[in-house]
């Protein structure tokens, strides 16, 4: 599987609504689909490197390229959601900046998610439901703009409510955690947040 590619831009073109770069590397030309905002910055002869996700189907092999590994990894999370294909995932990353997309998924901001071409309300709801706990675990604790907790149960409850959880299920999760002495991976705010989400998502 191809995960990263470095080479020279030999050509770039559109195929329908898809934006393709032909990247020459090691004597081979790779067609890589990019988000439009990256594609419009290309120039022939440029040296480029891209984090790549490879999609293999019975009759085709597709490469999707990203300027940052975080974008590539989020793309992989998105296409793991039932009903979200590579084109919809790429449309989301094209319509929204990475932090904006993460925030929309974590906070179930359906209006923002539906700004992407081909993403309807049902798809947006499914993405937010399936991804919010995983994204909080892996991304949000490093971004204080997304999740900011003070050391009090009220703030923890308020934060979880903004993620779409009901007050009664949050309180139940807190009671269960208190009964076992708190989170197993630490005692800071992020540990409590992760542990509550894990219990409520189980």
mmCIF file of C-alpha atoms in Angstrom:
data_model
loop_
_atom_site.group_PDB
_atom_site.id
_atom_site.type_symbol
_atom_site.label_atom_id
_atom_site.label_comp_id
_atom_site.label_asym_id
_atom_site.label_seq_id
_atom_site.Cartn_x
_atom_site.Cartn_y
_atom_site.Cartn_z
ATOM 1 C CA UNK A 1 0.000 0.000 0.000
ATOM 2 C CA UNK A 2 1.185 3.518 -0.806
ATOM 3 C CA UNK A 3 1.144 5.790 2.252
ATOM 4 C CA UNK A 4 3.410 8.654 1.183
ATOM 5 C CA UNK A 5 4.603 9.950 -2.159
ATOM 6 C CA UNK A 6 7.265 12.447 -3.200
ATOM 7 C CA UNK A 7 7.796 13.560 -6.771
ATOM 8 C CA UNK A 8 7.435 16.162 -9.508
ATOM 9 C CA UNK A 9 4.178 17.549 -10.893
ATOM 10 C CA UNK A 10 4.100 16.420 -14.533
ATOM 11 C CA UNK A 11 0.506 17.472 -15.156
ATOM 12 C CA UNK A 12 -2.690 18.419 -13.356
ATOM 13 C CA UNK A 13 -6.250 18.414 -14.625
ATOM 14 C CA UNK A 14 -9.898 17.960 -13.771
ATOM 15 C CA UNK A 15 -11.938 14.870 -14.472
ATOM 16 C CA UNK A 16 -15.530 15.872 -13.857
ATOM 17 C CA UNK A 17 -15.542 17.358 -10.358
ATOM 18 C CA UNK A 18 -12.335 15.543 -9.413
ATOM 19 C CA UNK A 19 -9.005 17.342 -9.194
ATOM 20 C CA UNK A 20 -6.065 15.198 -10.272
ATOM 21 C CA UNK A 21 -2.309 15.670 -10.033
ATOM 22 C CA UNK A 22 0.052 13.476 -12.050
ATOM 23 C CA UNK A 23 3.095 13.036 -9.833
ATOM 24 C CA UNK A 24 6.266 11.557 -11.336
ATOM 25 C CA UNK A 25 8.319 9.502 -8.893
ATOM 26 C CA UNK A 26 10.969 6.910 -9.683
ATOM 27 C CA UNK A 27 10.076 6.835 -13.361
ATOM 28 C CA UNK A 28 6.374 6.203 -12.676
ATOM 29 C CA UNK A 29 3.490 8.671 -12.993
ATOM 30 C CA UNK A 30 0.924 8.449 -10.192
ATOM 31 C CA UNK A 31 -2.540 9.959 -10.576
ATOM 32 C CA UNK A 32 -3.460 11.406 -7.194
ATOM 33 C CA UNK A 33 -6.777 13.051 -6.391
ATOM 34 C CA UNK A 34 -6.456 16.184 -4.242
ATOM 35 C CA UNK A 35 -8.778 18.579 -2.493
ATOM 36 C CA UNK A 36 -9.421 21.562 -4.729
ATOM 37 C CA UNK A 37 -7.678 24.111 -2.506
ATOM 38 C CA UNK A 38 -4.436 22.106 -2.803
ATOM 39 C CA UNK A 39 -4.903 21.464 -6.516
ATOM 40 C CA UNK A 40 -5.235 25.162 -7.427
ATOM 41 C CA UNK A 41 -1.781 25.874 -5.966
ATOM 42 C CA UNK A 42 0.029 23.399 -8.247
ATOM 43 C CA UNK A 43 2.571 24.376 -10.901
ATOM 44 C CA UNK A 44 4.238 22.146 -13.468
ATOM 45 C CA UNK A 45 7.656 21.009 -12.301
ATOM 46 C CA UNK A 46 6.933 21.592 -8.623
ATOM 47 C CA UNK A 47 8.400 19.117 -6.170
ATOM 48 C CA UNK A 48 5.568 17.804 -4.027
ATOM 49 C CA UNK A 49 5.098 15.340 -1.215
ATOM 50 C CA UNK A 50 1.724 13.950 -0.193
ATOM 51 C CA UNK A 51 0.363 11.676 2.475
ATOM 52 C CA UNK A 52 -1.602 9.108 0.512
ATOM 53 C CA UNK A 53 -4.548 6.815 1.046
ATOM 54 C CA UNK A 54 -4.914 4.025 -1.501
ATOM 55 C CA UNK A 55 -8.335 2.605 -2.364
ATOM 56 C CA UNK A 56 -8.337 -0.725 -4.192
ATOM 57 C CA UNK A 57 -11.465 -2.061 -5.890
ATOM 58 C CA UNK A 58 -11.886 -4.980 -8.328
ATOM 59 C CA UNK A 59 -11.624 -2.701 -11.370
ATOM 60 C CA UNK A 60 -9.690 0.316 -10.113
ATOM 61 C CA UNK A 61 -6.941 1.660 -7.858
ATOM 62 C CA UNK A 62 -7.316 5.221 -6.587
ATOM 63 C CA UNK A 63 -4.864 7.422 -4.727
ATOM 64 C CA UNK A 64 -5.988 10.327 -2.553
ATOM 65 C CA UNK A 65 -3.304 12.789 -1.508
ATOM 66 C CA UNK A 66 -3.148 15.186 1.435
ATOM 67 C CA UNK A 67 -0.692 17.854 2.487
ATOM 68 C CA UNK A 68 -0.858 16.838 6.173
ATOM 69 C CA UNK A 69 -0.958 13.418 7.786
ATOM 70 C CA UNK A 70 -3.787 14.607 10.057
ATOM 71 C CA UNK A 71 -5.971 15.206 6.990
ATOM 72 C CA UNK A 72 -5.141 11.758 5.618
ATOM 73 C CA UNK A 73 -5.955 10.109 8.937
ATOM 74 C CA UNK A 74 -9.272 11.957 9.277
ATOM 75 C CA UNK A 75 -10.127 10.960 5.692
ATOM 76 C CA UNK A 76 -9.649 7.337 6.761
ATOM 77 C CA UNK A 77 -11.945 7.830 9.745
ATOM 78 C CA UNK A 78 -14.612 9.384 7.533
ATOM 79 C CA UNK A 79 -14.672 6.619 4.934
ATOM 80 C CA UNK A 80 -14.971 4.107 7.758
ATOM 81 C CA UNK A 81 -18.480 5.424 8.429
ATOM 82 C CA UNK A 82 -21.203 3.444 6.683
ATOM 83 C CA UNK A 83 -22.436 5.338 3.634
ATOM 84 C CA UNK A 84 -19.494 7.753 3.420
ATOM 85 C CA UNK A 85 -17.378 7.140 0.345
ATOM 86 C CA UNK A 86 -14.050 8.681 -0.662
ATOM 87 C CA UNK A 87 -15.672 11.482 -2.671
ATOM 88 C CA UNK A 88 -17.887 12.588 0.216
ATOM 89 C CA UNK A 89 -14.933 12.462 2.613
ATOM 90 C CA UNK A 90 -12.841 14.512 0.200
ATOM 91 C CA UNK A 91 -15.694 17.009 -0.198
ATOM 92 C CA UNK A 92 -15.781 17.491 3.582
ATOM 93 C CA UNK A 93 -12.041 18.124 3.745
ATOM 94 C CA UNK A 94 -12.355 20.511 0.809
ATOM 95 C CA UNK A 95 -15.302 22.481 2.187
ATOM 96 C CA UNK A 96 -13.976 22.796 5.743
ATOM 97 C CA UNK A 97 -10.602 23.445 7.291
ATOM 98 C CA UNK A 98 -9.329 20.543 9.382
ATOM 99 C CA UNK A 99 -10.040 22.150 12.770
ATOM 100 C CA UNK A 100 -13.456 23.326 11.605
ATOM 101 C CA UNK A 101 -14.358 19.822 10.447
ATOM 102 C CA UNK A 102 -13.161 18.253 13.700
ATOM 103 C CA UNK A 103 -15.170 20.754 15.713
ATOM 104 C CA UNK A 104 -18.292 20.103 13.645
ATOM 105 C CA UNK A 105 -17.998 16.337 14.116
ATOM 106 C CA UNK A 106 -17.313 16.519 17.849
ATOM 107 C CA UNK A 107 -20.133 18.991 18.509
ATOM 108 C CA UNK A 108 -22.602 17.419 16.040
ATOM 109 C CA UNK A 109 -22.795 20.661 14.047
ATOM 110 C CA UNK A 110 -24.923 19.243 11.245
ATOM 111 C CA UNK A 111 -25.395 22.575 9.479
ATOM 112 C CA UNK A 112 -21.644 22.956 9.046
ATOM 113 C CA UNK A 113 -21.162 19.346 7.932
ATOM 114 C CA UNK A 114 -23.902 19.709 5.321
ATOM 115 C CA UNK A 115 -21.953 22.516 3.650
ATOM 116 C CA UNK A 116 -19.930 19.812 1.903
ATOM 117 C CA UNK A 117 -21.195 18.759 -1.503
ATOM 118 C CA UNK A 118 -23.142 15.500 -1.364
ATOM 119 C CA UNK A 119 -23.441 15.388 2.433
ATOM 120 C CA UNK A 120 -27.029 15.382 3.685
ATOM 121 C CA UNK A 121 -28.450 15.573 7.187
ATOM 122 C CA UNK A 122 -28.697 11.802 7.705
ATOM 123 C CA UNK A 123 -25.096 11.270 6.637
ATOM 124 C CA UNK A 124 -23.945 14.143 8.855
ATOM 125 C CA UNK A 125 -25.804 12.684 11.842
ATOM 126 C CA UNK A 126 -24.273 9.256 11.271
ATOM 127 C CA UNK A 127 -20.747 10.669 11.002
ATOM 128 C CA UNK A 128 -21.086 12.714 14.182
ATOM 129 C CA UNK A 129 -22.601 9.799 16.092
ATOM 130 C CA UNK A 130 -19.943 7.294 15.047
ATOM 131 C CA UNK A 131 -16.874 9.534 15.174
ATOM 132 C CA UNK A 132 -17.301 11.994 18.024
ATOM 133 C CA UNK A 133 -16.046 9.684 20.779
ATOM 134 C CA UNK A 134 -13.039 8.524 18.737
ATOM 135 C CA UNK A 135 -12.111 12.071 17.774
ATOM 136 C CA UNK A 136 -12.386 13.309 21.351
ATOM 137 C CA UNK A 137 -10.100 10.467 22.442
ATOM 138 C CA UNK A 138 -7.451 11.056 19.806
ATOM 139 C CA UNK A 139 -7.696 14.700 18.792
ATOM 140 C CA UNK A 140 -9.753 16.981 20.972
ATOM 141 C CA UNK A 141 -7.709 16.768 24.206
ATOM 142 C CA UNK A 142 -4.810 18.478 22.399
ATOM 143 C CA UNK A 143 -7.031 21.291 21.154
ATOM 144 C CA UNK A 144 -8.270 23.496 23.960
ATOM 145 C CA UNK A 145 -10.527 25.363 21.576
ATOM 146 C CA UNK A 146 -12.557 22.191 21.085
ATOM 147 C CA UNK A 147 -12.746 20.788 24.599
ATOM 148 C CA UNK A 148 -11.883 22.926 27.567
ATOM 149 C CA UNK A 149 -12.595 21.531 31.023
ATOM 150 C CA UNK A 150 -12.207 22.981 34.468
ATOM 151 C CA UNK A 151 -11.834 20.732 37.491
ATOM 152 C CA UNK A 152 -15.507 20.474 38.422
ATOM 153 C CA UNK A 153 -18.274 17.964 37.641
ATOM 154 C CA UNK A 154 -20.524 20.749 36.361
ATOM 155 C CA UNK A 155 -18.032 21.710 33.667
ATOM 156 C CA UNK A 156 -17.516 18.072 32.716
ATOM 157 C CA UNK A 157 -21.272 17.557 32.413
ATOM 158 C CA UNK A 158 -21.648 20.752 30.361
ATOM 159 C CA UNK A 159 -18.870 19.697 27.986
ATOM 160 C CA UNK A 160 -20.396 16.257 27.455
ATOM 161 C CA UNK A 161 -23.804 17.830 26.865
ATOM 162 C CA UNK A 162 -22.311 19.935 24.056
ATOM 163 C CA UNK A 163 -21.177 16.656 22.499
ATOM 164 C CA UNK A 164 -24.792 15.488 22.418
ATOM 165 C CA UNK A 165 -25.002 13.264 25.490
ATOM 166 C CA UNK A 166 -28.020 13.388 27.813
ATOM 167 C CA UNK A 167 -27.627 14.596 31.403
ATOM 168 C CA UNK A 168 -28.956 11.371 32.916
ATOM 169 C CA UNK A 169 -26.490 9.164 31.002
ATOM 170 C CA UNK A 170 -23.600 11.484 31.908
ATOM 171 C CA UNK A 171 -24.490 11.323 35.599
ATOM 172 C CA UNK A 172 -24.793 7.541 35.403
ATOM 173 C CA UNK A 173 -21.338 7.304 33.808
ATOM 174 C CA UNK A 174 -19.851 9.561 36.504
ATOM 175 C CA UNK A 175 -21.390 7.424 39.247
ATOM 176 C CA UNK A 176 -19.937 4.275 37.704
ATOM 177 C CA UNK A 177 -16.509 5.896 37.429
ATOM 178 C CA UNK A 178 -16.623 7.104 41.025
ATOM 179 C CA UNK A 179 -17.577 3.608 42.175
ATOM 180 C CA UNK A 180 -14.367 2.182 40.679
ATOM 181 C CA UNK A 181 -12.122 5.002 41.853
ATOM 182 C CA UNK A 182 -12.089 7.113 38.709
ATOM 183 C CA UNK A 183 -10.466 6.689 35.271
ATOM 184 C CA UNK A 184 -7.781 4.051 34.884
ATOM 185 C CA UNK A 185 -5.461 6.166 32.689
ATOM 186 C CA UNK A 186 -5.093 9.269 34.860
ATOM 187 C CA UNK A 187 -7.005 11.740 36.995
ATOM 188 C CA UNK A 188 -6.941 14.870 34.848
ATOM 189 C CA UNK A 189 -9.928 16.402 33.063
ATOM 190 C CA UNK A 190 -9.152 14.712 29.745
ATOM 191 C CA UNK A 191 -8.994 11.294 31.413
ATOM 192 C CA UNK A 192 -12.432 11.796 32.967
ATOM 193 C CA UNK A 193 -13.806 12.978 29.627
ATOM 194 C CA UNK A 194 -12.416 9.983 27.736
ATOM 195 C CA UNK A 195 -13.615 7.540 30.377
ATOM 196 C CA UNK A 196 -17.160 8.950 30.412
ATOM 197 C CA UNK A 197 -17.423 8.808 26.629
ATOM 198 C CA UNK A 198 -16.097 5.246 26.597
ATOM 199 C CA UNK A 199 -18.734 4.150 29.110
ATOM 200 C CA UNK A 200 -21.566 5.889 27.270
ATOM 201 C CA UNK A 201 -20.453 4.561 23.888
ATOM 202 C CA UNK A 202 -20.067 0.979 25.070
#
